[in-house]
mmCIF file of C-alpha atoms in Angstrom:
data_model
loop_
_atom_site.group_PDB
_atom_site.id
_atom_site.type_symbol
_atom_site.label_atom_id
_atom_site.label_comp_id
_atom_site.label_asym_id
_atom_site.label_seq_id
_atom_site.Cartn_x
_atom_site.Cartn_y
_atom_site.Cartn_z
ATOM 1 C CA MET X 1182 -16.046 -21.400 -0.341
ATOM 2 C CA ALA X 1183 -14.314 -18.936 -2.686
ATOM 3 C CA TRP X 1184 -12.200 -16.139 -1.208
ATOM 4 C CA SER X 1185 -13.509 -12.619 -1.755
ATOM 5 C CA ILE X 1186 -12.727 -9.030 -0.806
ATOM 6 C CA ASP X 1187 -15.112 -9.453 2.118
ATOM 7 C CA ASP X 1188 -12.626 -11.937 3.628
ATOM 8 C CA ILE X 1189 -9.872 -9.346 4.091
ATOM 9 C CA ASP X 1190 -8.883 -9.086 7.750
ATOM 10 C CA ASP X 1191 -8.580 -5.771 9.568
ATOM 11 C CA GLN X 1192 -5.555 -3.953 8.112
ATOM 12 C CA THR X 1193 -5.266 -1.256 10.772
ATOM 13 C CA GLY X 1194 -1.625 -0.383 11.431
ATOM 14 C CA ARG X 1195 -0.416 -1.629 8.046
ATOM 15 C CA THR X 1196 0.915 0.564 5.248
ATOM 16 C CA VAL X 1197 0.670 -0.482 1.613
ATOM 17 C CA VAL X 1198 2.340 1.125 -1.409
ATOM 18 C CA ILE X 1199 0.608 0.407 -4.717
ATOM 19 C CA THR X 1200 1.710 1.540 -8.160
ATOM 20 C CA GLY X 1201 -0.852 2.445 -10.787
ATOM 21 C CA ALA X 1202 -3.521 3.110 -8.191
ATOM 22 C CA ASN X 1203 -5.301 5.869 -10.079
ATOM 23 C CA GLY X 1204 -7.652 3.591 -11.994
ATOM 24 C CA GLY X 1205 -8.638 0.032 -12.782
ATOM 25 C CA LEU X 1206 -7.626 -2.735 -10.422
ATOM 26 C CA GLY X 1207 -5.254 -0.453 -8.521
ATOM 27 C CA GLU X 1208 -8.113 1.826 -7.590
ATOM 28 C CA VAL X 1209 -10.252 -1.134 -6.478
ATOM 29 C CA ALA X 1210 -7.398 -2.478 -4.338
ATOM 30 C CA THR X 1211 -6.714 0.950 -2.829
ATOM 31 C CA ARG X 1212 -10.336 1.385 -1.869
ATOM 32 C CA ALA X 1213 -10.629 -2.096 -0.320
ATOM 33 C CA LEU X 1214 -7.427 -1.768 1.720
ATOM 34 C CA ALA X 1215 -8.243 1.716 2.985
ATOM 35 C CA GLU X 1216 -11.755 0.685 3.984
ATOM 36 C CA ARG X 1217 -10.229 -2.038 6.153
ATOM 37 C CA GLY X 1218 -7.919 0.346 7.966
ATOM 38 C CA ALA X 1219 -4.679 0.274 5.976
ATOM 39 C CA THR X 1220 -2.725 3.385 5.153
ATOM 40 C CA VAL X 1221 -2.450 3.294 1.358
ATOM 41 C CA ILE X 1222 0.128 5.214 -0.640
ATOM 42 C CA MET X 1223 -0.982 5.673 -4.229
ATOM 43 C CA ALA X 1224 2.217 5.825 -6.286
ATOM 44 C CA CYS X 1225 1.083 7.367 -9.574
ATOM 45 C CA ARG X 1226 2.288 9.403 -12.528
ATOM 46 C CA ASP X 1227 -1.042 11.226 -12.878
ATOM 47 C CA THR X 1228 -1.257 12.666 -9.377
ATOM 48 C CA ARG X 1229 -4.167 14.944 -10.249
ATOM 49 C CA LYS X 1230 -6.335 11.988 -11.191
ATOM 50 C CA ALA X 1231 -5.091 10.072 -8.151
ATOM 51 C CA GLU X 1232 -6.008 12.954 -5.807
ATOM 52 C CA LEU X 1233 -9.574 12.994 -7.155
ATOM 53 C CA ILE X 1234 -9.881 9.263 -6.488
ATOM 54 C CA ALA X 1235 -8.310 9.584 -3.028
ATOM 55 C CA GLU X 1236 -10.814 12.275 -2.081
ATOM 56 C CA GLY X 1237 -13.631 9.788 -2.643
ATOM 57 C CA ILE X 1238 -12.139 7.063 -0.442
ATOM 58 C CA SER X 1239 -12.678 6.975 3.291
ATOM 59 C CA GLY X 1240 -9.553 6.232 5.279
ATOM 60 C CA ASP X 1241 -5.881 7.168 5.205
ATOM 61 C CA VAL X 1242 -4.998 7.447 1.518
ATOM 62 C CA ARG X 1243 -1.992 9.437 0.324
ATOM 63 C CA VAL X 1244 -0.805 10.277 -3.179
ATOM 64 C CA LYS X 1245 2.864 10.402 -4.137
ATOM 65 C CA PRO X 1246 4.294 11.037 -7.613
ATOM 66 C CA LEU X 1247 5.975 8.132 -9.386
ATOM 67 C CA ASP X 1248 6.708 7.971 -13.109
ATOM 68 C CA LEU X 1249 7.696 4.406 -13.926
ATOM 69 C CA ALA X 1250 8.896 5.493 -17.364
ATOM 70 C CA ASN X 1251 11.774 7.354 -15.720
ATOM 71 C CA LEU X 1252 14.244 5.685 -13.357
ATOM 72 C CA ALA X 1253 15.161 9.067 -11.880
ATOM 73 C CA SER X 1254 11.555 9.322 -10.651
ATOM 74 C CA VAL X 1255 11.762 5.782 -9.258
ATOM 75 C CA ARG X 1256 14.892 6.674 -7.309
ATOM 76 C CA HIS X 1257 13.375 9.945 -6.111
ATOM 77 C CA PHE X 1258 10.284 8.121 -4.838
ATOM 78 C CA ALA X 1259 12.264 5.379 -3.100
ATOM 79 C CA ALA X 1260 14.593 7.865 -1.395
ATOM 80 C CA ARG X 1261 11.617 9.516 0.314
ATOM 81 C CA MET X 1262 9.915 6.388 1.621
ATOM 82 C CA GLY X 1263 10.158 5.164 5.176
ATOM 83 C CA GLU X 1264 9.323 1.712 6.470
ATOM 84 C CA PHE X 1265 6.095 0.085 5.285
ATOM 85 C CA ASP X 1266 4.532 -3.367 5.078
ATOM 86 C CA VAL X 1267 3.512 -4.236 1.531
ATOM 87 C CA LEU X 1268 4.601 -3.200 -1.961
ATOM 88 C CA ILE X 1269 2.144 -3.981 -4.763
ATOM 89 C CA ASN X 1270 3.737 -3.785 -8.215
ATOM 90 C CA ASN X 1271 0.504 -3.246 -10.108
ATOM 91 C CA ALA X 1272 0.956 -0.539 -12.761
ATOM 92 C CA GLY X 1273 1.193 -1.622 -16.367
ATOM 93 C CA LEU X 1274 0.883 -0.724 -20.038
ATOM 94 C CA MET X 1275 -0.430 -3.063 -22.744
ATOM 95 C CA ASN X 1276 0.061 -3.488 -26.496
ATOM 96 C CA LEU X 1277 1.514 -0.060 -27.201
ATOM 97 C CA PRO X 1278 3.212 0.970 -30.445
ATOM 98 C CA LEU X 1279 6.983 1.133 -30.116
ATOM 99 C CA LYS X 1280 7.929 3.818 -27.616
ATOM 100 C CA ARG X 1281 10.833 4.251 -25.241
ATOM 101 C CA THR X 1282 11.159 5.382 -21.659
ATOM 102 C CA ALA X 1283 13.294 8.300 -20.524
ATOM 103 C CA ASP X 1284 16.124 5.780 -20.067
ATOM 104 C CA GLY X 1285 15.765 4.319 -23.557
ATOM 105 C CA PHE X 1286 13.980 1.095 -22.619
ATOM 106 C CA GLU X 1287 11.168 -0.348 -24.730
ATOM 107 C CA MET X 1288 8.165 1.155 -22.968
ATOM 108 C CA GLN X 1289 6.240 -1.965 -21.969
ATOM 109 C CA PHE X 1290 9.296 -3.824 -20.676
ATOM 110 C CA GLY X 1291 10.637 -0.667 -19.076
ATOM 111 C CA VAL X 1292 7.463 0.243 -17.179
ATOM 112 C CA ASN X 1293 5.972 -3.173 -16.483
ATOM 113 C CA HIS X 1294 9.155 -4.942 -15.420
ATOM 114 C CA LEU X 1295 12.332 -2.857 -15.169
ATOM 115 C CA ALA X 1296 10.831 0.009 -13.184
ATOM 116 C CA HIS X 1297 9.218 -2.395 -10.722
ATOM 117 C CA PHE X 1298 12.451 -4.378 -10.468
ATOM 118 C CA ALA X 1299 14.302 -1.158 -9.621
ATOM 119 C CA LEU X 1300 11.604 0.109 -7.262
ATOM 120 C CA THR X 1301 11.501 -3.163 -5.322
ATOM 121 C CA GLY X 1302 15.273 -3.319 -5.027
ATOM 122 C CA LEU X 1303 15.543 0.259 -3.812
ATOM 123 C CA LEU X 1304 12.795 -0.248 -1.229
ATOM 124 C CA LEU X 1305 13.497 -3.811 -0.118
ATOM 125 C CA ASP X 1306 15.130 -2.965 3.203
ATOM 126 C CA GLN X 1307 12.119 -0.789 4.077
ATOM 127 C CA ILE X 1308 9.486 -3.483 3.412
ATOM 128 C CA THR X 1309 8.502 -5.464 6.499
ATOM 129 C CA ASP X 1310 6.158 -8.095 5.079
ATOM 130 C CA ARG X 1311 5.824 -8.797 1.350
ATOM 131 C CA VAL X 1312 6.028 -7.807 -2.295
ATOM 132 C CA VAL X 1313 3.131 -8.582 -4.634
ATOM 133 C CA THR X 1314 3.828 -8.457 -8.372
ATOM 134 C CA VAL X 1315 0.976 -8.534 -10.868
ATOM 135 C CA ALA X 1316 1.710 -10.750 -13.867
ATOM 136 C CA SER X 1317 -0.821 -11.854 -16.511
ATOM 137 C CA ILE X 1318 -2.231 -14.818 -18.396
ATOM 138 C CA ALA X 1319 -0.566 -13.113 -21.387
ATOM 139 C CA HIS X 1320 2.798 -14.444 -20.181
ATOM 140 C CA ARG X 1321 1.893 -17.625 -22.084
ATOM 141 C CA GLN X 1322 1.743 -15.803 -25.411
ATOM 142 C CA THR X 1323 5.486 -15.462 -25.933
ATOM 143 C CA PRO X 1324 7.421 -18.522 -27.170
ATOM 144 C CA LYS X 1325 10.651 -17.379 -25.529
ATOM 145 C CA LEU X 1326 12.337 -14.648 -23.535
ATOM 146 C CA TRP X 1327 14.771 -12.869 -25.843
ATOM 147 C CA ILE X 1328 17.312 -12.458 -23.075
ATOM 148 C CA ASP X 1329 19.971 -11.028 -25.430
ATOM 149 C CA ASP X 1330 17.604 -8.423 -26.882
ATOM 150 C CA LEU X 1331 15.120 -7.499 -24.147
ATOM 151 C CA ASN X 1332 15.093 -3.912 -25.362
ATOM 152 C CA TYR X 1333 14.051 -4.570 -28.975
ATOM 153 C CA GLU X 1334 17.200 -3.186 -30.541
ATOM 154 C CA ASN X 1335 17.899 -6.019 -33.008
ATOM 155 C CA ARG X 1336 14.520 -7.521 -33.882
ATOM 156 C CA ARG X 1337 11.187 -6.480 -35.299
ATOM 157 C CA TYR X 1338 8.876 -4.971 -32.724
ATOM 158 C CA GLN X 1339 5.631 -6.826 -32.091
ATOM 159 C CA ARG X 1340 3.502 -5.071 -29.506
ATOM 160 C CA ASN X 1341 1.635 -8.167 -28.301
ATOM 161 C CA LEU X 1342 4.864 -10.115 -27.823
ATOM 162 C CA ALA X 1343 6.457 -7.145 -26.089
ATOM 163 C CA TYR X 1344 3.585 -7.092 -23.603
ATOM 164 C CA ALA X 1345 3.752 -10.871 -23.124
ATOM 165 C CA GLN X 1346 7.511 -10.649 -22.556
ATOM 166 C CA SER X 1347 7.037 -7.958 -19.902
ATOM 167 C CA LYS X 1348 4.448 -10.025 -18.022
ATOM 168 C CA LEU X 1349 6.593 -13.151 -18.257
ATOM 169 C CA ALA X 1350 9.369 -11.042 -16.754
ATOM 170 C CA ASN X 1351 7.031 -9.990 -13.913
ATOM 171 C CA LEU X 1352 6.335 -13.630 -13.091
ATOM 172 C CA MET X 1353 9.966 -14.693 -13.331
ATOM 173 C CA PHE X 1354 11.068 -11.734 -11.218
ATOM 174 C CA ALA X 1355 8.583 -12.539 -8.440
ATOM 175 C CA ARG X 1356 9.734 -16.156 -8.386
ATOM 176 C CA GLU X 1357 13.446 -15.356 -8.434
ATOM 177 C CA LEU X 1358 12.971 -12.803 -5.665
ATOM 178 C CA GLN X 1359 11.295 -15.461 -3.518
ATOM 179 C CA ARG X 1360 14.097 -17.922 -4.327
ATOM 180 C CA ARG X 1361 16.667 -15.372 -3.175
ATOM 181 C CA LEU X 1362 14.654 -14.546 -0.051
ATOM 182 C CA ASP X 1363 14.533 -18.271 0.769
ATOM 183 C CA GLU X 1364 18.269 -18.532 0.240
ATOM 184 C CA ALA X 1365 18.839 -15.576 2.573
ATOM 185 C CA ASP X 1366 16.508 -17.123 5.166
ATOM 186 C CA SER X 1367 14.513 -13.894 5.076
ATOM 187 C CA GLN X 1368 11.019 -13.562 6.499
ATOM 188 C CA LEU X 1369 9.960 -11.327 3.594
ATOM 189 C CA ARG X 1370 7.824 -12.937 0.908
ATOM 190 C CA SER X 1371 7.353 -12.375 -2.812
ATOM 191 C CA TYR X 1372 4.014 -13.237 -4.412
ATOM 192 C CA ALA X 1373 3.156 -13.497 -8.098
ATOM 193 C CA VAL X 1374 -0.525 -13.020 -8.934
ATOM 194 C CA HIS X 1375 -2.635 -12.552 -12.041
ATOM 195 C CA PRO X 1376 -6.101 -10.962 -12.260
ATOM 196 C CA GLY X 1377 -7.475 -12.808 -15.261
ATOM 197 C CA VAL X 1378 -9.199 -10.394 -17.647
ATOM 198 C CA SER X 1379 -11.250 -7.331 -16.797
ATOM 199 C CA GLY X 1380 -12.701 -4.433 -18.735
ATOM 200 C CA THR X 1381 -10.443 -1.638 -17.492
ATOM 201 C CA ASP X 1382 -8.844 1.315 -19.291
ATOM 202 C CA LEU X 1383 -5.826 -0.916 -20.014
ATOM 203 C CA PHE X 1384 -7.750 -1.903 -23.151
ATOM 204 C CA THR X 1385 -8.188 1.687 -24.339
ATOM 205 C CA LYS X 1386 -4.573 2.821 -24.715
ATOM 206 C CA THR X 1387 -3.241 0.753 -27.626
ATOM 207 C CA GLU X 1388 -3.664 3.639 -30.124
ATOM 208 C CA THR X 1389 -5.475 1.304 -32.535
ATOM 209 C CA PRO X 1390 -9.175 0.705 -33.397
ATOM 210 C CA VAL X 1391 -9.117 -1.939 -30.649
ATOM 211 C CA ASP X 1392 -9.438 0.938 -28.184
ATOM 212 C CA LEU X 1393 -13.054 1.375 -29.276
ATOM 213 C CA VAL X 1394 -14.145 -2.190 -28.498
ATOM 214 C CA GLY X 1395 -11.443 -3.780 -26.350
ATOM 215 C CA LYS X 1396 -12.809 -2.707 -22.986
ATOM 216 C CA GLY X 1397 -16.301 -4.029 -23.744
ATOM 217 C CA PHE X 1398 -14.945 -7.309 -25.120
ATOM 218 C CA ALA X 1399 -12.764 -7.788 -22.063
ATOM 219 C CA ALA X 1400 -15.738 -7.155 -19.787
ATOM 220 C CA VAL X 1401 -17.607 -10.035 -21.445
ATOM 221 C CA TRP X 1402 -14.592 -12.342 -21.647
ATOM 222 C CA GLY X 1403 -13.427 -11.768 -18.100
ATOM 223 C CA HIS X 1404 -14.934 -10.461 -14.877
ATOM 224 C CA GLU X 1405 -15.647 -7.139 -13.236
ATOM 225 C CA PRO X 1406 -12.734 -5.153 -11.726
ATOM 226 C CA LYS X 1407 -13.852 -5.829 -8.159
ATOM 227 C CA LYS X 1408 -13.447 -9.558 -8.762
ATOM 228 C CA ALA X 1409 -10.340 -9.224 -10.905
ATOM 229 C CA ALA X 1410 -8.610 -7.351 -8.083
ATOM 230 C CA GLN X 1411 -9.230 -10.203 -5.652
ATOM 231 C CA SER X 1412 -5.972 -11.975 -6.494
ATOM 232 C CA ILE X 1413 -4.008 -8.775 -5.805
ATOM 233 C CA LEU X 1414 -5.734 -8.301 -2.466
ATOM 234 C CA PHE X 1415 -5.398 -11.996 -1.622
ATOM 235 C CA GLY X 1416 -1.653 -11.791 -2.193
ATOM 236 C CA ALA X 1417 -1.385 -8.563 -0.213
ATOM 237 C CA THR X 1418 -3.407 -9.524 2.854
ATOM 238 C CA GLU X 1419 -3.704 -13.273 3.460
ATOM 239 C CA PRO X 1420 -1.247 -14.172 6.226
ATOM 240 C CA ASP X 1421 -0.266 -17.765 5.477
ATOM 241 C CA ILE X 1422 -0.399 -18.403 1.733
ATOM 242 C CA ASP X 1423 2.418 -20.127 -0.134
ATOM 243 C CA PRO X 1424 4.713 -17.644 -1.949
ATOM 244 C CA HIS X 1425 5.954 -20.397 -4.256
ATOM 245 C CA LYS X 1426 2.580 -20.635 -5.988
ATOM 246 C CA TYR X 1427 1.103 -18.406 -8.668
ATOM 247 C CA TRP X 1428 -2.249 -17.045 -7.503
ATOM 248 C CA GLY X 1429 -5.147 -16.048 -9.724
ATOM 249 C CA PRO X 1430 -8.372 -17.192 -11.372
ATOM 250 C CA THR X 1431 -8.348 -20.496 -13.253
ATOM 251 C CA GLY X 1432 -11.822 -20.477 -14.832
ATOM 252 C CA GLY X 1433 -13.310 -19.062 -18.005
ATOM 253 C CA ILE X 1434 -11.449 -19.089 -21.316
ATOM 254 C CA GLY X 1435 -7.707 -19.171 -20.654
ATOM 255 C CA GLN X 1436 -7.983 -18.488 -16.887
ATOM 256 C CA SER X 1437 -9.794 -15.230 -17.597
ATOM 257 C CA ARG X 1438 -12.137 -15.316 -14.614
ATOM 258 C CA GLY X 1439 -13.166 -17.153 -11.469
ATOM 259 C CA PRO X 1440 -12.142 -17.366 -7.822
ATOM 260 C CA VAL X 1441 -8.545 -17.057 -6.650
ATOM 261 C CA ARG X 1442 -6.710 -20.366 -6.723
ATOM 262 C CA SER X 1443 -3.225 -21.742 -7.301
ATOM 263 C CA ALA X 1444 -2.908 -21.124 -11.038
ATOM 264 C CA PRO X 1445 -0.797 -22.945 -13.646
ATOM 265 C CA SER X 1446 1.861 -21.118 -15.628
ATOM 266 C CA SER X 1447 3.905 -21.798 -18.748
ATOM 267 C CA LYS X 1448 6.874 -24.154 -18.739
ATOM 268 C CA LEU X 1449 9.072 -21.237 -19.759
ATOM 269 C CA SER X 1450 8.049 -19.272 -16.653
ATOM 270 C CA GLN X 1451 9.400 -22.113 -14.493
ATOM 271 C CA ASP X 1452 12.905 -22.042 -15.985
ATOM 272 C CA ARG X 1453 15.094 -21.156 -12.998
ATOM 273 C CA ARG X 1454 18.179 -20.606 -15.134
ATOM 274 C CA MET X 1455 16.255 -17.970 -17.079
ATOM 275 C CA TRP X 1456 15.049 -16.364 -13.829
ATOM 276 C CA ARG X 1457 18.692 -15.772 -12.900
ATOM 277 C CA ARG X 1458 19.659 -14.477 -16.324
ATOM 278 C CA LEU X 1459 16.732 -12.053 -16.364
ATOM 279 C CA TRP X 1460 17.704 -10.843 -12.885
ATOM 280 C CA GLU X 1461 21.291 -10.233 -13.959
ATOM 281 C CA GLU X 1462 20.202 -8.380 -17.100
ATOM 282 C CA SER X 1463 17.722 -6.310 -15.074
ATOM 283 C CA GLU X 1464 20.453 -5.292 -12.625
ATOM 284 C CA ALA X 1465 22.700 -4.269 -15.516
ATOM 285 C CA MET X 1466 19.955 -2.301 -17.279
ATOM 286 C CA THR X 1467 18.696 -0.440 -14.199
ATOM 287 C CA GLY X 1468 21.896 -0.135 -12.205
ATOM 288 C CA VAL X 1469 20.018 -1.451 -9.141
ATOM 289 C CA THR X 1470 21.701 -4.267 -7.201
ATOM 290 C CA TYR X 1471 19.729 -5.986 -4.480
ATOM 291 C CA LYS X 1472 20.877 -6.319 -0.909
ATOM 292 C CA LEU X 1473 18.823 -9.184 0.449
ATOM 293 C CA PRO X 1474 17.556 -8.761 4.023
ATOM 294 C CA ARG X 1475 18.804 -11.265 6.559
ATOM 295 C CA SER X 1476 16.583 -13.222 8.886
ATOM 296 C CA VAL X 1477 15.641 -11.892 12.330
ATOM 297 C CA ASP X 1478 17.630 -14.718 13.980
ATOM 298 C CA GLU X 1479 20.744 -13.875 11.973
ATOM 299 C CA THR X 1480 20.637 -10.147 12.697
ATOM 300 C CA ALA X 1481 20.319 -10.892 16.420
ATOM 301 C CA ARG X 1482 23.600 -12.793 16.537
#
């Protein structure tokens, strides 16, 4: 029997931080978690929109400002967080024209990967359970990771490849984080998930004619947001799933829809040497160095 949102256990006493919660799959996940008793912190750039959504959700939902296009905002947010259970790295931008963040990063790589890398590193010692990072089936669309030019300074910008690179980075980051947690014998877990395809506002912000039809096409190609968010919620709430697997739908055209299962990923995404190189470059670009938590047994010695 396929897993669904209805299978989420009682989340009372748990606190979840989710980026990009003011629409799309983030809103669906926020609503589902709050309805099952979790305290949900909506970490959003558009706090006005987030407050309107929060007002319509029963439960303990709080809005805090976070602009992932500015590392100063990421640091400000992290410095004001206490201990919590789950971080969901959900926010994302797709197929934008060339733009740069406040720190000079290519916008899609900067927001989708680097900001979440920095946020996770700054919060890691305050997370008690797990990190869930939302990747994409689009990670397959890039033939390589341009590790020596992640910021598009020496090559022609291609918006679709820039998006694919950022989602490949999400997947590699989640896997390398879990590898490092294993090495540290930590009880924290890092999950990589993908939602398939869903007709959300992600398809209306490319600043091209695609914005007029993309959302409707995605709705036909993929599945509704409530189902697309299942992999995120599965990764955030199921107690005993394997963090070494990539979780998401495997049906439809190109894994665009279907129940949550262990999903395949590209050969490139499994390159452990590249995981490490991406991690090192991400530390250098963000200035955030991780301090891996030790196991409970080790800290008791």
